[in-house]
Coordinates of C-alpha atoms (C1' of nucleotides) in Angstrom, one line a residue:
Chain W
X1 CA -37.8 34.9 12.1
X2 CA -35.5 33.2 15.1
X3 CA -37.1 30.1 14.0
X4 CA -35.4 30.1 11.1
X5 CA -32.1 30.9 12.3
X6 CA -32.6 28.0 14.9
X7 CA -33.2 25.4 12.2
X8 CA -30.3 26.8 9.9
X9 CA -28.5 26.2 12.9
X10 CA -30.0 22.8 13.3
X11 CA -29.0 21.8 9.9
X12 CA -25.3 22.9 10.4
X13 CA -25.1 20.9 13.4
X14 CA -26.4 17.6 11.9
X15 CA -24.3 18.1 8.9
X16 CA -21.5 18.5 11.4
X17 CA -22.2 15.5 13.0
X18 CA -22.5 13.5 10.0
X19 CA -18.6 14.8 9.0
X20 CA -17.6 14.2 12.4
X21 CA -19.1 10.4 12.5
X22 CA -17.8 10.0 8.8
X23 CA -14.3 11.3 9.5
X24 CA -14.3 8.8 12.8
X25 CA -15.2 6.0 10.4
X26 CA -12.8 7.1 7.7
X27 CA -10.2 6.8 10.2
X28 CA -11.1 3.4 11.8
X29 CA -12.1 1.4 9.1
X30 CA -11.3 3.3 6.1
X31 CA -12.7 5.4 3.4
X32 CA -14.1 2.2 1.0
X33 CA -14.9 0.1 4.3
X34 CA -17.4 3.0 5.6
X35 CA -20.6 3.0 4.3
X36 CA -23.4 5.5 4.0
X37 CA -25.3 3.0 6.1
X38 CA -22.9 2.4 8.9
X39 CA -22.2 6.2 9.2
X40 CA -26.6 6.6 9.4
X41 CA -25.9 3.8 12.1
X42 CA -23.2 5.7 13.8
X43 CA -25.4 8.7 14.6
X44 CA -29.1 7.4 14.7
X45 CA -30.1 8.8 11.5
X46 CA -31.5 6.9 8.5
X47 CA -29.7 6.5 5.1
X48 CA -31.9 8.9 3.4
X49 CA -31.1 12.0 6.0
X50 CA -27.8 11.4 5.1
X51 CA -28.6 12.1 1.6
X52 CA -30.5 15.3 2.6
X53 CA -27.5 16.6 3.8
X54 CA -25.0 15.4 1.3
X55 CA -25.6 15.1 -2.5
X56 CA -23.5 11.9 -2.1
X57 CA -20.5 10.3 -0.6
X58 CA -18.0 12.3 -2.5
X59 CA -19.6 15.2 -1.0
X60 CA -18.7 13.9 2.4
X61 CA -15.2 13.1 1.2
X62 CA -15.1 16.4 -0.2
X63 CA -16.4 18.5 2.9
X64 CA -13.8 16.4 5.3
X65 CA -11.3 17.6 2.6
X66 CA -11.8 20.9 2.7
X67 CA -12.0 20.5 6.8
X68 CA -8.4 19.2 6.2
X69 CA -7.0 22.2 4.8
X70 CA -8.7 24.9 6.9
X71 CA -7.2 22.4 9.5
X72 CA -3.7 22.9 8.0
X73 CA -3.9 26.4 7.3
X74 CA -4.8 26.8 10.9
X75 CA -1.5 25.0 12.0
X76 CA 0.3 28.0 9.8
X77 CA -1.1 30.7 11.8
X78 CA 1.7 30.5 14.5
X79 CA 4.1 31.4 11.7
X80 CA 2.8 34.6 11.8
X81 CA 5.0 35.5 14.4
X82 CA 8.2 34.3 12.9
X83 CA 9.6 37.7 11.1
X84 CA 12.8 36.5 9.6
X85 CA 11.3 34.7 6.2
X86 CA 14.1 32.0 5.9
X87 CA 13.3 31.2 9.4
X88 CA 9.4 31.1 9.0
X89 CA 10.1 28.8 5.7
X90 CA 12.4 26.7 7.7
X91 CA 9.5 26.3 10.4
X92 CA 6.9 25.8 8.0
X93 CA 8.2 22.5 6.9
X94 CA 8.1 21.2 10.2
X95 CA 4.6 22.2 10.7
X96 CA 3.5 21.0 7.7
X97 CA 5.2 17.5 8.8
X98 CA 4.0 17.5 12.1
X99 CA 0.6 17.9 10.7
X100 CA 0.9 15.2 8.1
X101 CA 2.3 12.5 10.2
X102 CA -0.1 13.3 13.3
X103 CA -3.0 13.3 10.9
X104 CA -1.9 10.8 8.4
X105 CA -5.4 9.7 7.3
X106 CA -6.6 13.4 7.2
X107 CA -3.7 13.7 5.0
X108 CA -4.3 10.8 2.7
X109 CA -7.7 12.1 2.2
X110 CA -6.7 15.5 1.2
X111 CA -4.3 14.2 -1.6
X112 CA -6.2 11.3 -2.5
X113 CA -9.0 12.5 -4.0
X114 CA -8.7 12.2 -7.6
X115 CA -10.1 8.6 -7.9
X116 CA -13.8 9.3 -6.7
X117 CA -13.7 13.0 -8.5
X118 CA -15.6 13.6 -11.4
X119 CA -13.4 15.5 -13.9
X120 CA -13.3 19.3 -14.4
X121 CA -16.4 19.9 -11.7
X122 CA -16.8 23.5 -10.4
X123 CA -16.4 21.5 -7.0
X124 CA -13.3 20.4 -8.3
X125 CA -11.8 23.9 -8.9
X126 CA -12.4 24.9 -5.7
X127 CA -10.7 21.9 -4.3
X128 CA -7.6 23.0 -5.9
X129 CA -7.9 26.3 -5.2
X130 CA -7.8 25.8 -1.5
X131 CA -4.5 23.6 -2.3
X132 CA -3.3 26.8 -4.0
X133 CA -4.0 28.9 -1.0
X134 CA -1.5 26.6 1.4
X135 CA 0.5 26.7 -1.4
X136 CA 0.8 30.6 -2.0
X137 CA 1.8 31.0 2.1
X138 CA 4.5 29.1 0.9
X139 CA 5.4 30.9 -2.5
X140 CA 5.0 34.4 -0.6
X141 CA 7.7 33.0 1.9
X142 CA 9.9 31.8 -0.4
X143 CA 9.6 35.4 -2.2
X144 CA 10.8 37.4 0.5
X145 CA 13.4 35.1 0.9
X146 CA 14.9 35.9 -2.2
X147 CA 13.8 39.4 -1.8
X148 CA 16.6 39.2 1.3
X149 CA 18.9 37.9 -0.9
X150 CA 18.7 34.0 -0.6
X151 CA 18.3 31.8 -3.4
X152 CA 20.4 33.4 -5.8
X153 CA 19.9 32.4 -9.2
X154 CA 16.8 30.6 -8.5
X155 CA 13.5 30.9 -10.2
X156 CA 10.7 31.7 -7.1
X157 CA 7.7 29.2 -9.0
X158 CA 9.8 26.5 -9.7
X159 CA 11.9 26.3 -6.3
X160 CA 8.5 27.0 -4.3
X161 CA 6.9 23.8 -6.0
X162 CA 9.9 21.9 -5.6
X163 CA 10.1 22.7 -1.4
X164 CA 6.5 21.8 -1.6
X165 CA 6.8 18.7 -3.6
X166 CA 9.6 17.6 -1.5
X167 CA 7.9 17.5 2.1
X168 CA 4.6 16.4 0.4
X169 CA 6.3 13.6 -1.2
X170 CA 8.3 12.3 1.7
X171 CA 5.2 12.5 4.0
X172 CA 3.1 10.7 1.7
X173 CA 6.0 8.0 1.0
X174 CA 5.8 7.8 4.7
X175 CA 2.3 7.4 5.4
X176 CA 2.1 4.7 2.4
X177 CA 5.0 3.0 4.3
X178 CA 3.1 2.9 7.6
X179 CA -0.3 2.1 6.2
X180 CA 1.3 -1.0 4.6
X181 CA 2.6 -2.0 8.1
X182 CA 6.3 -1.4 7.2
X183 CA 7.0 0.8 10.3
X184 CA 10.4 1.0 12.1
X185 CA 9.2 2.8 15.1
X186 CA 12.0 5.5 15.4
X187 CA 11.1 8.0 17.5
X188 CA 12.2 10.2 15.0
X189 CA 11.1 9.8 11.6
X190 CA 12.9 9.4 8.6
X191 CA 10.5 12.2 7.3
X192 CA 12.1 14.8 9.9
X193 CA 15.6 13.6 9.1
X194 CA 15.4 13.9 5.9
X195 CA 13.9 17.4 6.3
X196 CA 16.8 17.8 8.2
X197 CA 18.8 17.5 5.3
X198 CA 17.5 20.2 3.2
X199 CA 17.5 22.5 6.3
X200 CA 21.3 22.2 5.9
X201 CA 21.4 22.9 2.4
X202 CA 19.5 25.8 2.8
X203 CA 21.7 27.2 5.1
X204 CA 24.2 27.6 2.1
X205 CA 21.9 29.2 -0.1
Chain E
X1 CA 4.8 -33.1 -22.5
X2 CA 4.6 -30.7 -25.3
X3 CA 0.7 -30.5 -24.5
X4 CA 1.1 -29.3 -20.8
X5 CA 3.7 -26.8 -22.4
X6 CA 1.2 -25.2 -24.9
X7 CA -1.4 -25.4 -21.8
X8 CA 0.9 -23.7 -19.5
X9 CA 1.8 -20.8 -22.3
X10 CA -1.8 -20.2 -23.1
X11 CA -2.9 -19.7 -19.5
X12 CA 0.2 -16.9 -19.2
X13 CA -1.1 -15.5 -22.7
X14 CA -4.9 -15.3 -21.0
X15 CA -3.3 -14.0 -17.9
X16 CA -1.5 -11.2 -20.1
X17 CA -4.8 -10.4 -21.7
X18 CA -6.8 -9.9 -18.7
X19 CA -3.9 -7.6 -17.5
X20 CA -3.8 -5.3 -20.9
X21 CA -7.4 -5.1 -21.0
X22 CA -7.8 -3.9 -17.4
X23 CA -4.7 -1.7 -17.7
X24 CA -6.4 -0.1 -20.7
X25 CA -10.0 0.1 -19.0
X26 CA -8.3 1.5 -15.9
X27 CA -6.3 4.3 -18.1
X28 CA -9.4 4.8 -19.6
X29 CA -12.4 4.7 -17.3
X30 CA -10.3 5.1 -13.8
X31 CA -10.0 2.4 -11.7
X32 CA -13.3 2.3 -9.8
X33 CA -15.3 2.7 -13.1
X34 CA -13.5 -0.7 -14.4
X35 CA -15.8 -3.5 -13.3
X36 CA -14.6 -7.2 -13.7
X37 CA -17.3 -7.5 -15.9
X38 CA -16.0 -4.6 -18.3
X39 CA -12.8 -6.5 -18.4
X40 CA -14.3 -9.8 -18.9
X41 CA -16.6 -8.3 -21.7
X42 CA -13.7 -6.7 -23.3
X43 CA -11.7 -9.5 -24.0
X44 CA -14.9 -11.5 -24.6
X45 CA -14.4 -13.9 -21.8
X46 CA -16.8 -14.6 -18.6
X47 CA -16.8 -13.2 -15.3
X48 CA -15.6 -16.3 -13.6
X49 CA -12.9 -16.7 -15.8
X50 CA -11.1 -13.4 -14.8
X51 CA -11.5 -14.9 -11.3
X52 CA -10.1 -18.1 -12.5
X53 CA -6.9 -16.4 -13.4
X54 CA -6.7 -13.8 -10.7
X55 CA -8.1 -14.0 -7.3
X56 CA -9.8 -10.7 -7.2
X57 CA -9.8 -7.1 -8.4
X58 CA -6.6 -6.4 -6.2
X59 CA -4.6 -9.1 -7.4
X60 CA -5.1 -7.7 -10.8
X61 CA -4.1 -4.2 -9.5
X62 CA -0.9 -6.0 -7.7
X63 CA 0.0 -7.4 -10.9
X64 CA -0.1 -4.0 -12.7
X65 CA 1.4 -2.4 -9.8
X66 CA 4.1 -4.8 -10.3
X67 CA 4.3 -4.8 -14.0
X68 CA 4.9 -0.7 -13.4
X69 CA 8.0 -1.3 -11.1
X70 CA 9.6 -3.5 -13.6
X71 CA 8.8 -0.7 -16.5
X72 CA 10.3 1.8 -14.4
X73 CA 13.3 -0.2 -13.5
X74 CA 13.7 -1.1 -17.3
X75 CA 13.8 2.6 -18.2
X76 CA 16.8 2.8 -15.1
X77 CA 19.0 0.8 -17.5
X78 CA 20.2 3.2 -19.5
X79 CA 21.6 4.9 -16.6
X80 CA 24.4 2.1 -16.7
X81 CA 26.3 4.0 -19.2
X82 CA 26.7 7.1 -16.8
X83 CA 30.2 6.4 -15.0
X84 CA 30.1 9.6 -13.2
X85 CA 28.2 9.0 -10.0
X86 CA 26.6 12.9 -9.8
X87 CA 25.9 12.6 -13.5
X88 CA 24.1 9.4 -13.2
X89 CA 22.0 11.2 -9.9
X90 CA 21.1 13.6 -12.0
X91 CA 19.8 11.8 -14.7
X92 CA 18.2 9.1 -12.6
X93 CA 15.7 12.1 -11.6
X94 CA 15.0 12.9 -15.0
X95 CA 14.3 9.3 -16.4
X96 CA 11.8 8.9 -13.0
X97 CA 10.1 12.4 -14.0
X98 CA 9.8 11.3 -17.4
X99 CA 8.0 8.1 -16.7
X100 CA 5.7 9.6 -14.1
X101 CA 4.6 12.0 -16.6
X102 CA 4.3 9.8 -19.5
X103 CA 2.6 7.3 -18.0
X104 CA 0.4 9.1 -15.1
X105 CA -2.1 6.5 -14.9
X106 CA 0.6 4.1 -14.2
X107 CA 1.9 6.0 -12.0
X108 CA -0.9 6.5 -10.1
X109 CA -1.4 2.9 -9.5
X110 CA 2.3 2.3 -8.2
X111 CA 1.9 4.8 -5.7
X112 CA -2.1 4.6 -4.5
X113 CA -2.7 1.4 -3.8
X114 CA -3.1 1.4 -0.1
X115 CA -6.9 1.8 0.1
X116 CA -7.7 -1.7 -1.4
X117 CA -4.8 -3.3 0.5
X118 CA -5.3 -5.5 3.3
X119 CA -3.1 -4.6 6.3
X120 CA 0.1 -6.4 6.7
X121 CA 0.0 -9.1 3.6
X122 CA 2.5 -11.0 2.8
X123 CA 1.3 -9.5 -0.8
X124 CA 1.9 -6.2 0.6
X125 CA 5.4 -6.7 1.8
X126 CA 6.5 -7.6 -1.8
X127 CA 5.0 -4.5 -3.0
X128 CA 7.1 -2.4 -0.9
X129 CA 10.1 -4.6 -1.7
X130 CA 10.0 -3.7 -5.2
X131 CA 9.5 0.1 -4.5
X132 CA 12.7 -0.6 -1.8
X133 CA 14.3 -2.1 -5.1
X134 CA 14.3 1.3 -6.9
X135 CA 15.0 2.9 -4.2
X136 CA 18.4 1.1 -3.6
X137 CA 19.2 2.2 -6.8
X138 CA 19.0 5.6 -5.6
X139 CA 20.8 4.8 -2.3
X140 CA 23.5 3.3 -4.2
X141 CA 24.1 6.5 -6.4
X142 CA 24.0 9.2 -3.4
X143 CA 26.3 6.3 -1.8
X144 CA 28.9 6.3 -4.5
X145 CA 28.4 10.6 -4.5
X146 CA 29.2 10.9 -1.6
X147 CA 32.2 8.6 -1.8
X148 CA 33.8 11.0 -4.3
X149 CA 33.4 13.9 -2.1
X150 CA 30.2 15.2 -2.6
X151 CA 27.4 15.5 0.3
X152 CA 30.0 16.6 2.7
X153 CA 28.3 16.8 6.2
X154 CA 25.2 14.9 5.1
X155 CA 23.7 11.1 6.0
X156 CA 23.0 8.7 3.4
X157 CA 19.6 7.5 4.2
X158 CA 17.9 10.6 4.7
X159 CA 19.6 12.4 2.1
X160 CA 18.2 9.8 -0.6
X161 CA 15.2 9.6 1.0
X162 CA 14.7 13.0 0.7
X163 CA 15.5 13.2 -3.0
X164 CA 13.3 10.3 -4.0
X165 CA 10.7 12.2 -2.1
X166 CA 11.2 15.6 -3.8
X167 CA 11.1 13.7 -7.1
X168 CA 8.2 11.5 -6.1
X169 CA 5.9 14.6 -4.5
X170 CA 6.6 16.7 -7.6
X171 CA 5.3 13.8 -10.0
X172 CA 2.3 13.2 -8.0
X173 CA 1.6 16.8 -7.4
X174 CA 1.6 17.5 -11.2
X175 CA -0.7 14.5 -11.8
X176 CA -3.2 15.3 -9.6
X177 CA -3.4 18.6 -10.7
X178 CA -3.6 16.9 -14.3
X179 CA -6.3 14.7 -13.6
X180 CA -8.4 17.7 -11.9
X181 CA -7.9 19.6 -15.4
X182 CA -5.7 22.1 -13.9
X183 CA -3.2 21.8 -17.0
X184 CA -1.4 25.2 -18.0
X185 CA 0.0 23.0 -21.2
X186 CA 3.8 24.5 -20.5
X187 CA 5.8 22.5 -23.1
X188 CA 8.1 21.9 -20.2
X189 CA 6.4 20.7 -17.2
X190 CA 6.8 22.9 -13.6
X191 CA 8.2 19.4 -12.4
X192 CA 11.3 19.7 -14.6
X193 CA 11.8 23.1 -13.4
X194 CA 11.1 22.1 -10.0
X195 CA 14.0 19.8 -10.9
X196 CA 16.0 21.9 -12.8
X197 CA 16.2 24.5 -9.3
X198 CA 17.3 21.0 -7.7
X199 CA 20.0 20.6 -10.2
X200 CA 21.6 24.0 -9.9
X201 CA 21.5 23.2 -5.7
X202 CA 23.2 20.2 -6.1
X203 CA 26.0 21.8 -8.0
X204 CA 26.9 23.4 -4.8
X205 CA 27.2 20.3 -2.8
Chain C
dA1 C1' -15.4 -43.2 -29.3
dA2 C1' -15.7 -42.7 -24.4
dA3 C1' -14.3 -41.3 -20.0
dG4 C1' -12.3 -38.8 -17.4
dA5 C1' -9.5 -33.7 -16.4
dA6 C1' -9.4 -28.9 -17.4
dA7 C1' -11.3 -24.5 -18.7
dA8 C1' -15.0 -21.6 -19.2
dT9 C1' -19.8 -20.3 -17.6
dG10 C1' -23.4 -17.4 -15.9
dA11 C1' -26.7 -17.4 -12.7
dA12 C1' -27.1 -16.3 -8.1
dC13 C1' -25.7 -13.9 -3.4
dG14 C1' -24.7 -10.3 -0.4
dA15 C1' -23.0 -5.4 -0.2
dT16 C1' -23.1 -1.0 -2.0
dG17 C1' -24.3 3.6 -3.4
dT18 C1' -28.5 6.0 -4.4
dT19 C1' -33.7 7.6 -5.0
dC20 C1' -38.0 8.7 -3.7
dA21 C1' -42.9 8.0 -1.9
dA22 C1' -44.4 7.5 2.3
dT23 C1' -44.4 8.6 7.0
dT24 C1' -43.4 11.5 10.6
dT25 C1' -42.4 15.9 13.1
dT26 C1' -42.7 20.6 13.9
dC27 C1' -45.0 25.1 13.1
dC28 C1' -48.0 28.8 13.2
dA29 C1' -52.3 31.1 12.1
dA30 C1' -57.1 30.4 13.6
Chain K
dT1 C1' -55.9 24.4 21.5
dT2 C1' -56.3 22.7 17.2
dG3 C1' -55.6 21.7 12.1
dG4 C1' -53.0 21.6 8.1
dA5 C1' -49.3 23.1 5.7
dA6 C1' -44.1 23.0 5.3
dA7 C1' -39.9 20.4 6.6
dA8 C1' -37.9 16.6 8.0
dT9 C1' -37.0 11.9 8.1
dT10 C1' -37.5 7.4 6.8
dG11 C1' -36.3 2.8 5.1
dA12 C1' -38.0 -0.3 1.1
dA13 C1' -36.3 -0.8 -3.4
dC14 C1' -33.3 -0.5 -7.7
dA15 C1' -29.2 -0.7 -10.1
dT16 C1' -25.0 -2.4 -10.0
dC17 C1' -20.9 -4.2 -7.8
dG18 C1' -17.2 -7.9 -6.0
dT19 C1' -17.6 -12.5 -5.8
dT20 C1' -18.6 -17.5 -5.8
dC21 C1' -19.7 -22.1 -7.4
dA22 C1' -22.4 -26.0 -9.3
dT23 C1' -22.9 -26.8 -14.3
dT24 C1' -22.0 -27.0 -18.8
dT25 C1' -18.6 -27.2 -22.2
dT26 C1' -14.0 -28.1 -24.3
dC27 C1' -10.1 -30.7 -24.6
dT28 C1' -7.0 -35.2 -23.7
dT29 C1' -5.9 -39.2 -23.1
dT30 C1' -6.7 -44.3 -24.0

DNA sequence: AAAGAAAATGAACGATGTTCAATTTTCCAA
DNA sequence: TTGGAAAATTGAACATCGTTCATTTTCTTT
């Protein structure tokens, strides 16, 4: 049955090829300006082939979405070396920001997927479970900080949500600004400065 | 010249009528599922008429976008009565959150307008100036807090940006969650709880 | 009432996402 | 080697979208 195995690998390879081309075009031309035809042309396949490997355009978006979260969680792995939870928490924000600012188009994709989404799809649930997965890493770290005596008088869930919202909010505002051409070109972004303020605040908690 | 005046008023009225119908359809069906034809049908006019009053679909989106910011800044006016800047800052966040959670679709429109945007339009600059306008209210208030001795050892610009990012981030995460059907139906939203944690932190600064 | 101006129309165009019958390629048994 | 079944690929065709513009209708003025 080696043949079947190779076929399966080929299928995965072509699927990956489609995704690679789609991602490149999304970044270059934007999601709306990227047509299925342009993706097919880029990899020298026909339109129909793309539809064999992906149900529709949203499925491609969804796959890239998933890739993005996997990519991000990969970056988080360096944090396993940081034993002190407070230091880990601080570093986690920096990793998150670096990822978002370095891959703004991918980050956009990861968090602006509501419009073309069918409501309440099973797929959709998966999507947010992945988001929840990254959030769990944050929640766990905050919990460990509290166990060590930090954040006295605060509640775990809302506090973790606030921290995620803060980092996400600054990143998405900055990315929006940049895609609108409002770029001040500072070497250190306002996002990192803003996060610096938060770090100074955390030192007191 | 009474005729010309009435004509001008009619034009404005029809423009407003188009916007009203567009907003309703955007909220009901989503932006992508709302066609120019459906807008025209809703107000019993032809497709062409819509294009007489708006250059294209983006122009309608832009007009609604502007309306949203005007609406939000209207809600901010109750804050003029709060003389203490720290109290005003706290209240400002609550007003902002209430607006976002009460008008999630409008809020979405206001901050997810990058995709269909032409890069570096003069229009685009206007857009962000409006956004900057609302941000200026926040910046000014933070400045007054610092003048009164709060936020020692912090920088105005990054701190204000961090606060905006935090509130915006929590709101947009919550709105995304809801539009995906992940609704826990708590009476008090996680956003308000998260903001509550921030308020407790601010009391120490 | 007629002519000119303004407003409204909707058929038509190009492009898009999507489908599917037809075609080509790949595979393995005879 | 070969023949035909299974799998993979194709691209013409369809519905719908945003958009345009020559034409028609409505209104204003003389």
